[in-house]
Tab-separated table of C-alpha atoms and ligand atoms in Angstrom:
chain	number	residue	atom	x	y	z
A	26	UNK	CA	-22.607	-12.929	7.216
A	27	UNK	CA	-19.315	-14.411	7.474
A	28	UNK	CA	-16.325	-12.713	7.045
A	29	UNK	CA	-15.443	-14.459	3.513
A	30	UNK	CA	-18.951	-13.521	2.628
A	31	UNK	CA	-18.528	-10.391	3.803
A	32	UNK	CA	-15.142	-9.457	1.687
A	33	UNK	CA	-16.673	-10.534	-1.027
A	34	UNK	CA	-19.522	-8.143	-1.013
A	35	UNK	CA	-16.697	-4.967	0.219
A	36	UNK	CA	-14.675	-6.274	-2.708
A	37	UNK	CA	-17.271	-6.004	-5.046
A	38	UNK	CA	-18.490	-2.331	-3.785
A	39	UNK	CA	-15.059	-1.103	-3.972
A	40	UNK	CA	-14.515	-2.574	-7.238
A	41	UNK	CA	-17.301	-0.401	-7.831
A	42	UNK	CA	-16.396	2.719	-5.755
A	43	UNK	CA	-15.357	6.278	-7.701
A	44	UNK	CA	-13.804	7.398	-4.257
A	45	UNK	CA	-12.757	5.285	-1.571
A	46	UNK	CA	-11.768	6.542	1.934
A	47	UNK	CA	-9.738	4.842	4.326
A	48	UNK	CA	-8.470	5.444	8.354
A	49	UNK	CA	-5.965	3.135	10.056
A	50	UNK	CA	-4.837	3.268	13.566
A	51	UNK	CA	-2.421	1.467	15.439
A	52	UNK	CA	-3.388	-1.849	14.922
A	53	UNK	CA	-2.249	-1.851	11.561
A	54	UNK	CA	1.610	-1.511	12.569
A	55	UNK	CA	0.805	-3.601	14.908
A	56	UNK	CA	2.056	-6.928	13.448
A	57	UNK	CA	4.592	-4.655	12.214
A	58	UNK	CA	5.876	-5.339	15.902
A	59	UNK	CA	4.648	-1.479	16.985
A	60	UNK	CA	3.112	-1.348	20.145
A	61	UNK	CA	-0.551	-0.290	20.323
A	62	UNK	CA	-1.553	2.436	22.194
A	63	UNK	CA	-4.185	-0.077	24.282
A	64	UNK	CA	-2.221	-2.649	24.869
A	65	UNK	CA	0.495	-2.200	28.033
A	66	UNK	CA	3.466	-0.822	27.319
A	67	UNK	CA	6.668	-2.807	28.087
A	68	UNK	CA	9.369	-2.365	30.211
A	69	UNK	CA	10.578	0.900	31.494
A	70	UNK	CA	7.479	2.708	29.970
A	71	UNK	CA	5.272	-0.074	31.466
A	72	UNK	CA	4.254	2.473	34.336
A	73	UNK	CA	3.390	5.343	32.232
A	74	UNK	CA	-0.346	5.316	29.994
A	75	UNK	CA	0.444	6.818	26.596
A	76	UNK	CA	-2.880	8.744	26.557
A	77	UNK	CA	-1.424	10.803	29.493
A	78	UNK	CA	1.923	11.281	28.086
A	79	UNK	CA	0.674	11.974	24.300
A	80	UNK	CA	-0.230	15.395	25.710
A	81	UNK	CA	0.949	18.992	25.333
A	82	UNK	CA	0.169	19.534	29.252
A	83	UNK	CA	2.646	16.184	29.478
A	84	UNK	CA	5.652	18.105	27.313
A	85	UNK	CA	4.928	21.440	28.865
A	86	UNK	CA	5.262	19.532	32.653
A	87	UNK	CA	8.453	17.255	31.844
A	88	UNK	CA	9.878	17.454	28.146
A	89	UNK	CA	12.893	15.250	29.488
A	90	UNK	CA	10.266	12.327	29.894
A	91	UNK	CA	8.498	13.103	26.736
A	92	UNK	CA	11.157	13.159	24.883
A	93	UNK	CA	12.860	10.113	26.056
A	94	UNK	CA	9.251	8.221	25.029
A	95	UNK	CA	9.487	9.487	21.979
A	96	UNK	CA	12.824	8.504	21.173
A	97	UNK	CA	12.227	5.052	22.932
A	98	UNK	CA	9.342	4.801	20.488
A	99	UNK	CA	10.758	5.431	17.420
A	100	UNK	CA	14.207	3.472	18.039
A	101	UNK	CA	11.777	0.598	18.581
A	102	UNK	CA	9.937	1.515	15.200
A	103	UNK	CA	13.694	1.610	13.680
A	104	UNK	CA	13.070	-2.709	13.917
A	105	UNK	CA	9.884	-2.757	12.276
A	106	UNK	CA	9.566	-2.829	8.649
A	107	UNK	CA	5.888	-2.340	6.644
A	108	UNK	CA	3.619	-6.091	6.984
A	109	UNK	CA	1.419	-7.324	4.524
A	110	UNK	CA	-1.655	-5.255	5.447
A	111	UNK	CA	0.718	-1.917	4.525
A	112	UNK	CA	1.411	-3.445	1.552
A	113	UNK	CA	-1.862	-4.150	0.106
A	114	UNK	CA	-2.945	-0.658	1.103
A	115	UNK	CA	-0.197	1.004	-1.028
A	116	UNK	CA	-1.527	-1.948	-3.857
A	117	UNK	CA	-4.716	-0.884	-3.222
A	118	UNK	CA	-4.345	2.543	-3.938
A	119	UNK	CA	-1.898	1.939	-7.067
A	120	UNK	CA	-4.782	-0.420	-8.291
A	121	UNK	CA	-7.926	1.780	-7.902
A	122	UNK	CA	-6.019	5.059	-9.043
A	123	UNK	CA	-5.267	3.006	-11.996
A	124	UNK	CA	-9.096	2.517	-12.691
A	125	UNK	CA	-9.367	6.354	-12.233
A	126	UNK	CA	-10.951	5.692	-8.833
A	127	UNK	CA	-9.805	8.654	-6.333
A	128	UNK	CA	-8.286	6.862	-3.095
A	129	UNK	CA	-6.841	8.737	0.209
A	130	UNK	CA	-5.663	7.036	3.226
A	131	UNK	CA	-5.869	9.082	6.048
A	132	UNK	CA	-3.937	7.886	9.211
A	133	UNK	CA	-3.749	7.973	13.209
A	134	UNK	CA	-0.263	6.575	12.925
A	135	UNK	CA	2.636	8.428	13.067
A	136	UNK	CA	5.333	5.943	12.348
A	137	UNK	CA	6.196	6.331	8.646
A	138	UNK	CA	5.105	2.687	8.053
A	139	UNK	CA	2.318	3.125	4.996
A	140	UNK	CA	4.685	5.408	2.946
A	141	UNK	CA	7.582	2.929	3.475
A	142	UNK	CA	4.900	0.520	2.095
A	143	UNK	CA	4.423	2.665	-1.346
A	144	UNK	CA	1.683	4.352	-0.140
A	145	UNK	CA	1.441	7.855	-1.493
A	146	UNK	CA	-2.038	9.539	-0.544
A	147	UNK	CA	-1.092	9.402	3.008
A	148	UNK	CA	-3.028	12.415	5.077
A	149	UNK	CA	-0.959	12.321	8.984
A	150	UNK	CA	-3.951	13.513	11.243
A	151	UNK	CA	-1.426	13.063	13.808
A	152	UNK	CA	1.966	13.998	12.306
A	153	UNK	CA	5.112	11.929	12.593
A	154	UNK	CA	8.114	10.910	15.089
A	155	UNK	CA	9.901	11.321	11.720
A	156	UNK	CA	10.356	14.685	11.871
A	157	UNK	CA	10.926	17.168	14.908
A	158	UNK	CA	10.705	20.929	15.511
A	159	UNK	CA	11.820	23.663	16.913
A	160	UNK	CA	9.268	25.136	19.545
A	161	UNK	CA	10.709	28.247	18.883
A	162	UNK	CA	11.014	28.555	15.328
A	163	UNK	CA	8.910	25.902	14.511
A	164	UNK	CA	11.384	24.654	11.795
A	165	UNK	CA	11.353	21.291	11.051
A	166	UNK	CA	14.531	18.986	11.233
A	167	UNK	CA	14.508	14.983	10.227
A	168	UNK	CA	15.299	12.576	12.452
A	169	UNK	CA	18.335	11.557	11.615
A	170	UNK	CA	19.610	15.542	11.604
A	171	UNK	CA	18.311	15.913	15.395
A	172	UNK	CA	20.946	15.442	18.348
A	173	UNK	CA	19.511	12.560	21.312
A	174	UNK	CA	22.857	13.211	23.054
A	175	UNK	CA	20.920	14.767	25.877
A	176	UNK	CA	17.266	15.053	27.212
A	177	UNK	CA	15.385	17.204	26.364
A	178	UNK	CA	16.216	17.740	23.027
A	179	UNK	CA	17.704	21.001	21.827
A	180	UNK	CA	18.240	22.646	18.752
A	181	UNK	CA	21.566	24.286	17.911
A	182	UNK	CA	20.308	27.218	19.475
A	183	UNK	CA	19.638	26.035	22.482
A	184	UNK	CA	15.562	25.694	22.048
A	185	UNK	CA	13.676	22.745	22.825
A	186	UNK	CA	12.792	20.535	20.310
A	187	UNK	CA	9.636	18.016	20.186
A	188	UNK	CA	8.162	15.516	18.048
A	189	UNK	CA	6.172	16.499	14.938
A	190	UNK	CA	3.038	14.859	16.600
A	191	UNK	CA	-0.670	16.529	17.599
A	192	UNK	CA	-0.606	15.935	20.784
A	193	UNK	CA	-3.966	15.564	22.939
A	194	UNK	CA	-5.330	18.916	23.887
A	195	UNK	CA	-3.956	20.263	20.324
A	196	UNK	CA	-5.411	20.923	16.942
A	197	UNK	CA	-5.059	18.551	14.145
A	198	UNK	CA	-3.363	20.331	11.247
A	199	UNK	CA	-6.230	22.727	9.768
A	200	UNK	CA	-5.514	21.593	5.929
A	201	UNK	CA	-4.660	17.977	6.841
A	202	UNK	CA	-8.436	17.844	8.741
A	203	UNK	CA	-10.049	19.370	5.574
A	204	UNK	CA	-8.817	16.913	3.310
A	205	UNK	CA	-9.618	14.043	5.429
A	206	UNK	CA	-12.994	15.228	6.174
A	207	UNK	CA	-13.516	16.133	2.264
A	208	UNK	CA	-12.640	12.728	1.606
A	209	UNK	CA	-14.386	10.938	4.285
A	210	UNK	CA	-18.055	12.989	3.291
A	211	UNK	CA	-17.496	12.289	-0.456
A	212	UNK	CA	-16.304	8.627	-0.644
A	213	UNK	CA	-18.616	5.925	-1.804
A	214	UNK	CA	-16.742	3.249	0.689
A	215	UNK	CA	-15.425	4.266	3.716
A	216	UNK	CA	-13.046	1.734	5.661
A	217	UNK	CA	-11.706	1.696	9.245
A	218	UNK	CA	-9.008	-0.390	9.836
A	219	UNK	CA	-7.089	-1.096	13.716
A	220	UNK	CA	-8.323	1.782	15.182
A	221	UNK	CA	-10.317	1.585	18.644
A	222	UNK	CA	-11.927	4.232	17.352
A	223	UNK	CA	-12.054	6.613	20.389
A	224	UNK	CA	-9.821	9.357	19.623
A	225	UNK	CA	-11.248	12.200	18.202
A	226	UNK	CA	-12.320	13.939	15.898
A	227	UNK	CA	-10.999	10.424	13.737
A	228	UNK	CA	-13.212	8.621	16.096
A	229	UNK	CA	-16.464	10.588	14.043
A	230	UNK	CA	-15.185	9.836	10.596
A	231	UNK	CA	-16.998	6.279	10.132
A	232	UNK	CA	-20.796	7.979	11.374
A	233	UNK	CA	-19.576	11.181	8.654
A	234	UNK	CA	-19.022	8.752	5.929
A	235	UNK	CA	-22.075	7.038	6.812
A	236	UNK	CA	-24.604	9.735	7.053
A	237	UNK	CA	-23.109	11.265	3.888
A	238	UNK	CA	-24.118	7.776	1.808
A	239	UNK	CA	-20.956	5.664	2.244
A	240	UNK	CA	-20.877	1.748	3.107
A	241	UNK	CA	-18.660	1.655	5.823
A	242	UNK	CA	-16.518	-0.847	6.957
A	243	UNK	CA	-14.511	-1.992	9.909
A	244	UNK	CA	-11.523	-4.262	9.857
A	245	UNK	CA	-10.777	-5.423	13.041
A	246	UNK	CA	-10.609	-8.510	15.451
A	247	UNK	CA	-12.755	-6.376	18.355
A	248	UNK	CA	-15.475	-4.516	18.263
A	249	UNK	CA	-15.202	-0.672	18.595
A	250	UNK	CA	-17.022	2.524	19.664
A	251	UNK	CA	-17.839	2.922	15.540
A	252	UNK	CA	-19.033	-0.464	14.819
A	253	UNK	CA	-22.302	0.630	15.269
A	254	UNK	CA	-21.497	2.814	12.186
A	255	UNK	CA	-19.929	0.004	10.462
A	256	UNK	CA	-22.426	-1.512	7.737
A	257	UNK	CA	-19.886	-4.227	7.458
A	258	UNK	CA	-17.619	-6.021	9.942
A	259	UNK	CA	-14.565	-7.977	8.922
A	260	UNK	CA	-13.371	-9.388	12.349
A	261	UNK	CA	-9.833	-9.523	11.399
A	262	UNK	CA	-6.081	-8.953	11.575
A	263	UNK	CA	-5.407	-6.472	9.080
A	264	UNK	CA	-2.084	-8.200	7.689
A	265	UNK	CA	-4.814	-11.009	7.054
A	266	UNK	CA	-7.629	-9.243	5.700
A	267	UNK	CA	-6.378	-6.543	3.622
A	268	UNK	CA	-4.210	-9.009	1.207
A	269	UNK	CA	-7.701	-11.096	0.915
A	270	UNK	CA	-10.077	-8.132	0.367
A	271	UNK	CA	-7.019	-6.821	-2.417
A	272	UNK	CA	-6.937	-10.239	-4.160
A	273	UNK	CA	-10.481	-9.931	-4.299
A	274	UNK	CA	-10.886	-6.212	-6.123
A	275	UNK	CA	-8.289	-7.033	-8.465
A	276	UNK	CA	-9.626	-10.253	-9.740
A	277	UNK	CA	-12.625	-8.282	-10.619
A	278	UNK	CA	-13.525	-5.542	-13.408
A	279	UNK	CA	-14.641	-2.140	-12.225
B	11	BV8	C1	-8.478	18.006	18.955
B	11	BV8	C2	-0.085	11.385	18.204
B	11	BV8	C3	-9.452	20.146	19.304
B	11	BV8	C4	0.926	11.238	19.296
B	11	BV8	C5	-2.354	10.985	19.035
B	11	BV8	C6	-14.740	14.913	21.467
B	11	BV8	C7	-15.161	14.083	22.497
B	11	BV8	C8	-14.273	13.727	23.514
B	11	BV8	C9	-12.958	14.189	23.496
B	11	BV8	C10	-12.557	14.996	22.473
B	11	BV8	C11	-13.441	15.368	21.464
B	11	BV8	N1	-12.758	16.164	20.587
B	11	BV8	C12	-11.484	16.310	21.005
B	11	BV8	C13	-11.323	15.621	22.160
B	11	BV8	C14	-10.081	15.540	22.920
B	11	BV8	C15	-9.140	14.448	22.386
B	11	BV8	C16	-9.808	13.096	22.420
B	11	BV8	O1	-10.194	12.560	21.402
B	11	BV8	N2	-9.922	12.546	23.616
B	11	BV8	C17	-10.567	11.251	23.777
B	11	BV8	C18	-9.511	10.157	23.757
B	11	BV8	C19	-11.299	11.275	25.105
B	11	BV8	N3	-8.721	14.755	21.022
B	11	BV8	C20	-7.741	15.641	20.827
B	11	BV8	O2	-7.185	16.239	21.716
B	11	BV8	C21	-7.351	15.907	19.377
B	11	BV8	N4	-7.340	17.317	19.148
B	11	BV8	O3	-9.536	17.473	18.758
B	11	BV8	O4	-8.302	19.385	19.035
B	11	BV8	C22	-9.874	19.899	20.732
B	11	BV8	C23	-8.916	19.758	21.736
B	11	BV8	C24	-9.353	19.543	23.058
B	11	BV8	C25	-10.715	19.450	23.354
B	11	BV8	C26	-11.659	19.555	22.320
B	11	BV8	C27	-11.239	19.798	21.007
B	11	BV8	C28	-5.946	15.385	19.110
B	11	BV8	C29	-5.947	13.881	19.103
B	11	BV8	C30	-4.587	13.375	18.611
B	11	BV8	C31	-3.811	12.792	19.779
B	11	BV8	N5	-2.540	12.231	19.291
B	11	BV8	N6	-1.207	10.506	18.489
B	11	BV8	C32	1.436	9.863	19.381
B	11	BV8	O5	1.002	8.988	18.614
B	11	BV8	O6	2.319	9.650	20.230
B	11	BV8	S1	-3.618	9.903	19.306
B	11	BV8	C33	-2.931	8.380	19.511
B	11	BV8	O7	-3.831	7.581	20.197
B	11	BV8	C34	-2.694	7.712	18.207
B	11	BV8	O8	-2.338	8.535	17.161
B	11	BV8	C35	-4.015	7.045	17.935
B	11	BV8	O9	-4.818	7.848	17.171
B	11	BV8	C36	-4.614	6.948	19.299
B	11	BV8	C37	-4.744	5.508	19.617
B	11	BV8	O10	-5.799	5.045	18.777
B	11	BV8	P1	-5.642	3.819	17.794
B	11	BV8	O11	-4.791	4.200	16.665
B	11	BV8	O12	-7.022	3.404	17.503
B	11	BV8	O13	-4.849	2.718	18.610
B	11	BV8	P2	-5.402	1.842	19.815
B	11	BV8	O14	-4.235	1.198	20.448
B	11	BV8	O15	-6.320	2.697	20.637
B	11	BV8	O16	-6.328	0.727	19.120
B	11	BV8	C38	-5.743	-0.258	18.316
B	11	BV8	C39	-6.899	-0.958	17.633
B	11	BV8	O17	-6.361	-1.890	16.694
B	11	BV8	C40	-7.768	-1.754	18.587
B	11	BV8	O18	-9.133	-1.556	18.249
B	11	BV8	C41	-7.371	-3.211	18.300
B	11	BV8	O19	-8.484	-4.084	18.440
B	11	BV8	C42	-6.975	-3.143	16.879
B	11	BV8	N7	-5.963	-4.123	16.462
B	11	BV8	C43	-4.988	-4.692	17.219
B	11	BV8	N8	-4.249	-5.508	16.434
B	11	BV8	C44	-4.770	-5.436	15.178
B	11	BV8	C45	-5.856	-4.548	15.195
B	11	BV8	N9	-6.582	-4.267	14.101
B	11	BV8	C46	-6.223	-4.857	12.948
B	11	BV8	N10	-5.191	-5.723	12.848
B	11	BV8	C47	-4.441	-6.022	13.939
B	11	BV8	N11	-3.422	-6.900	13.853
């Protein structure tokens, strides 16, 4: 099918849908101008892979170099602003909500993007560089509130301070996972959109949603570890694709 056909025929089943689930990953910020976490990294952090420094065992050995990603990350996600494909998410969800559909977006990215977008069902698996905390205390502090003047990063008190991330080798937030999960077993469409769909346990949501009765969906221009749980394929950008598949659902009825 081609991929017109194939919006088409997602438009129409979530113009249908009484609960729709979605998961994004990094490809969706990235014509945002965020970095993926696949492809290279640029310039100073060109020699380090962010699997291996996305890790509590990574903090633990050298928070100085963690924390210097980190804030090299976000002051390069202080120049990117939401793109079209976070925009017709947060449409998306004012739209279906509006037809008393039920609609949570549950996300790999921690950059803020889809709720600068509008988006309000937003479910961080993996937290956000928006926020940091006290590994002491474990009291949270916004960004703007926490002092980069040195590496690592202390509180007031002297503690060490990290970003409000999961990290590999830690649990996802207990109530954050239900919700997801709830969503993901319960939904009548399930779409995954810019994810490379290895990180887990996100990387099991698109089988979940199909075993429990879902059409699944994959937005992406490669294929992934989950397309083989994708029913559909839409091998797209998602600043492409999502304002199509929108334009779509709202020029039908539910
Ligand atoms: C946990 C926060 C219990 C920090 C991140 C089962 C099997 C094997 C391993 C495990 C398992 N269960 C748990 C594990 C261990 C581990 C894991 O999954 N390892 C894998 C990788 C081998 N998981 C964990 O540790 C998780 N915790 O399960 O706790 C436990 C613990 C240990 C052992 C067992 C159980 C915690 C995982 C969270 C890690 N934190 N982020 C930070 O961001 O700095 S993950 C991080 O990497 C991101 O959040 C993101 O999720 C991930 C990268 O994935 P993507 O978002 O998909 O991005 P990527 O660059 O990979 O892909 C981009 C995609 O977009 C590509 O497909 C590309 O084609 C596409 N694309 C590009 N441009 C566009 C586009 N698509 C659309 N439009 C475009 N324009």
């Amino acid at each position: 099918m081609s991929d017109p056909e194939t919006v088409e025929v997602v438009a129409e089943r979530v113009a249908r849908a009484s609960r729709v689930a979605v998961l994004t990953g990094a490809g969706v910020s990235a014509e945002s101008g965020m970095a993926t976490f696949r492809e290279p990294q640029h310039g100073l952090w060109s020699k380090y892979d962010p699997m291996e420094l996305a890790h509590i065992d990574a903090f633990r050995r050298d928070p100085e170099l963690v924390s210097r990603w980190y804030h090299w990350r976000f002051s390069q996600a202080a120049e990117c602003a939401p793109n079209p494909g976070h925009r017709a998410l947060a449409d998306l969800e004012r739209v279906l909500t509006g037809r008393g559909c039920d609609f949570v977006l549950a996300t790999q990215n921690i950059d803020g993007l889809h709720q600068q977008a509008g988006s309000e069902r937003v479910l961080e698996l993996h937290g956000t560089f928006l926020t940091w905390r006290c590994t002491e205390t474990a009291e949270r502090v916004p960004l703007d509130r926490v002092d980069f003047s040195s590496f690592p990063v202390r509180s007031a008190s002297g503690s060490l301070m990290r970003p409000d991330v999961v990290w590999f080798g830690e649990q996802l937030p207990a109530d954050v996972l239900r919700r997801a999960e709830e969503a993901v077993r319960s939904c009548d469409v399930f779409m995954t959109v810019g994810t490379s769909g290895v990180v887990w346990p996100a990387a099991g949501f698109c089988e979940l949603a199909a075993s429990a009765g879902a059409a699944t969906v994959e937005i992406n221009p490669e294929e992934t570890p989950v397309s083989g749980a994708a029913q559909f394929a839409i091998r797209g950008t998602s600043a492409r694709v999502l304002p199509m598949l929108l334009e779509r659902i709202v020029s039908m009825d539910s």
